[in-house]
mmCIF file of C-alpha atoms in Angstrom:
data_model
loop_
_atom_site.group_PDB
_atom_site.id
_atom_site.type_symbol
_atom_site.label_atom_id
_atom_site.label_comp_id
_atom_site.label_asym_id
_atom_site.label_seq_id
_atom_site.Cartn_x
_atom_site.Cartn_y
_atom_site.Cartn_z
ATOM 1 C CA UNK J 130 0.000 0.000 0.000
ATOM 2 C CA UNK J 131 2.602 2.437 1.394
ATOM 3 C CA UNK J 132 4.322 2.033 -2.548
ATOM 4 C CA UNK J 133 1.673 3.974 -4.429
ATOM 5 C CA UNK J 134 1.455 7.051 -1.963
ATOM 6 C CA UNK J 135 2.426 10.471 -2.846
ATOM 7 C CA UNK J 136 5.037 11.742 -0.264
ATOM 8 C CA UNK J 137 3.220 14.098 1.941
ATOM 9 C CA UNK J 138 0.988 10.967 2.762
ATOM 10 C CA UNK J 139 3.986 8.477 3.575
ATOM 11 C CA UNK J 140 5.016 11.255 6.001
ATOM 12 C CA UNK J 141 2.182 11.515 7.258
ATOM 13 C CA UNK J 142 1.221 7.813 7.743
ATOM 14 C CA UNK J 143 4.918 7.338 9.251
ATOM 15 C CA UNK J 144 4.200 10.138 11.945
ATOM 16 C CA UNK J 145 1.279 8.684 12.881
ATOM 17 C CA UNK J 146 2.495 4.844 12.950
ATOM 18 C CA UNK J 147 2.940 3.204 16.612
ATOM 19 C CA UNK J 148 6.033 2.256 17.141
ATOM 20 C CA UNK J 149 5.995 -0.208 20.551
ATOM 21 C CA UNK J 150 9.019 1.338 22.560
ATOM 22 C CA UNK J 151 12.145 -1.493 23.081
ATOM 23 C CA UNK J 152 10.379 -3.833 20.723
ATOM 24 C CA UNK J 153 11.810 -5.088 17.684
ATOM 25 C CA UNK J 154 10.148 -8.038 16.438
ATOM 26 C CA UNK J 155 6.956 -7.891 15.023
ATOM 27 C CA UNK J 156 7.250 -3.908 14.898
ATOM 28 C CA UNK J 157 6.305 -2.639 11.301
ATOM 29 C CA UNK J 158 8.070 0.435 10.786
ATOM 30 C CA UNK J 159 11.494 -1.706 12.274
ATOM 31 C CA UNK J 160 10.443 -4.113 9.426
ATOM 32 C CA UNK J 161 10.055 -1.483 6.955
ATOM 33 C CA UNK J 162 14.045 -0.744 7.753
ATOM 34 C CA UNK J 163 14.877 -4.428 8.332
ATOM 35 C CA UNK J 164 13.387 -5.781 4.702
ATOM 36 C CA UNK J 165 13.296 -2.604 2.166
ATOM 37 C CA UNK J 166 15.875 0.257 3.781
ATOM 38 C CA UNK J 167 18.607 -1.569 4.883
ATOM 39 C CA UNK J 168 18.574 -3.841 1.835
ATOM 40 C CA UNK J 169 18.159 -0.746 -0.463
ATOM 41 C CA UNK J 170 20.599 1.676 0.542
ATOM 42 C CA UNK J 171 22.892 -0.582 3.041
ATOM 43 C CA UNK J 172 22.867 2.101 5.530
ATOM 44 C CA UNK J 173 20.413 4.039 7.854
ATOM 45 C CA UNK J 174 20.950 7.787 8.832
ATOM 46 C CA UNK J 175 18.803 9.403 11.813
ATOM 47 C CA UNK J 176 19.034 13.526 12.424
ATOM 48 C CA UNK J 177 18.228 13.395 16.077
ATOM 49 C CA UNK J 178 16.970 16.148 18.256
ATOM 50 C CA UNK J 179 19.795 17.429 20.423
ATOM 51 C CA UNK J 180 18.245 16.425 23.111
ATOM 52 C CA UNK J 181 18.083 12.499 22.040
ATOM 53 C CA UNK J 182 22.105 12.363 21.193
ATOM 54 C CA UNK J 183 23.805 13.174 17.711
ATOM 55 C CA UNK J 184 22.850 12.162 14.140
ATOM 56 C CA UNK J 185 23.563 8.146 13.818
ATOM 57 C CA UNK J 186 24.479 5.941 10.382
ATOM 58 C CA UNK J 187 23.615 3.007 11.392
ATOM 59 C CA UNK J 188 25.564 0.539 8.834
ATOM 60 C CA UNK J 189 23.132 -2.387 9.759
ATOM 61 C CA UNK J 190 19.643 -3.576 11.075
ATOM 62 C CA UNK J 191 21.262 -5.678 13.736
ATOM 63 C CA UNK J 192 22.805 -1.919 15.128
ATOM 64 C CA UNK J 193 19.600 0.165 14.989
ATOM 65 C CA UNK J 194 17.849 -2.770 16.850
ATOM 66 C CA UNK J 195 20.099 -2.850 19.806
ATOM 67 C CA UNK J 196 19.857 0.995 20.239
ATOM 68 C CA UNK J 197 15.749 0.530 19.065
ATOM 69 C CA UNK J 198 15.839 -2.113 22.172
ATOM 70 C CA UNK J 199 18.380 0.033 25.042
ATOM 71 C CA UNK J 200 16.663 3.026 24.312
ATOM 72 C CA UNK J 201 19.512 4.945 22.631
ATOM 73 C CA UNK J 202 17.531 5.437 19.947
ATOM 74 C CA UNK J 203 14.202 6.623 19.968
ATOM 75 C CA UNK J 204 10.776 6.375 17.460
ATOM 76 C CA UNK J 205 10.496 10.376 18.069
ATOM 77 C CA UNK J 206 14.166 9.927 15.854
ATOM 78 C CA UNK J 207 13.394 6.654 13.524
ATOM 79 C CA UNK J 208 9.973 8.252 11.821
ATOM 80 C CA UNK J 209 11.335 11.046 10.076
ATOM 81 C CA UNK J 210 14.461 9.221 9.130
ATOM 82 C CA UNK J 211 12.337 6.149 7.775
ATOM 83 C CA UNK J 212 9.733 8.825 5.993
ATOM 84 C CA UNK J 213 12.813 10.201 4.022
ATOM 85 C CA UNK J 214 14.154 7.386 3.110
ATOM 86 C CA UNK J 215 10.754 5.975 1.917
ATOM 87 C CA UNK J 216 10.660 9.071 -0.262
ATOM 88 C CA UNK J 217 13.664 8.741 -2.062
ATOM 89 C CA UNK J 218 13.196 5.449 -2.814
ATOM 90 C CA UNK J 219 9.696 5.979 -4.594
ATOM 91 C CA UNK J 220 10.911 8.753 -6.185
ATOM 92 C CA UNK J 221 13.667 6.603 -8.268
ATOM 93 C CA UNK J 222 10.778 4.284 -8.620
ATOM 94 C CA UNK J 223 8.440 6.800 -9.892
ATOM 95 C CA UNK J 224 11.432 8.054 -12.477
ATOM 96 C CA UNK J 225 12.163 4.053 -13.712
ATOM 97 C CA UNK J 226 8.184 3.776 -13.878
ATOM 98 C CA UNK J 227 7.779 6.802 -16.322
#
């Protein structure tokens, strides 16, 4: 479903995902990262608030999930990181599909 939306909507359907704090498995948005993000781009960055630490490149799944699961990093952080890089992948898909 998410594949077909325009990108103010993927932003807005990220913001307003749950993401269950410390959980991992069985978490969409952390599967969204695990199975398309990760795999496409073989890296993850996250612009964090100041307050939450400094901007992260995470360089694999396994990472993210152990600061996802220790709190270190936080789904205030991972939603407008994952929007963006939803967004740039449909847009190369929406360039290959035209």
């Amino acid at each position: 479903m998410i594949l077909v939306c325009p990108q103010t909507e993927v932003n807005v359907k990220i913001k307003k995902a749950f993401y269950p704090p410390k959980v991992v498995e069985k978490n969409p948005c952390l599967e969204y990262l695990k199975y398309i993000i990760f795999p496409w781009f073989n890296e993850f960055e996250v612009e964090r608030n100041a307050d939450n630490g400094a901007d992260k490149t995470f360089k694999s799944f396994e990472e993210l999930s152990s600061d996802y699961e220790s709190r270190e990093m936080y789904p205030e952080d991972l939603k407008p990181a994952l929007a963006k890089a939803l967004n740039q992948i449909l847009q190369v898909l929406d360039i290959i599909t035209l």
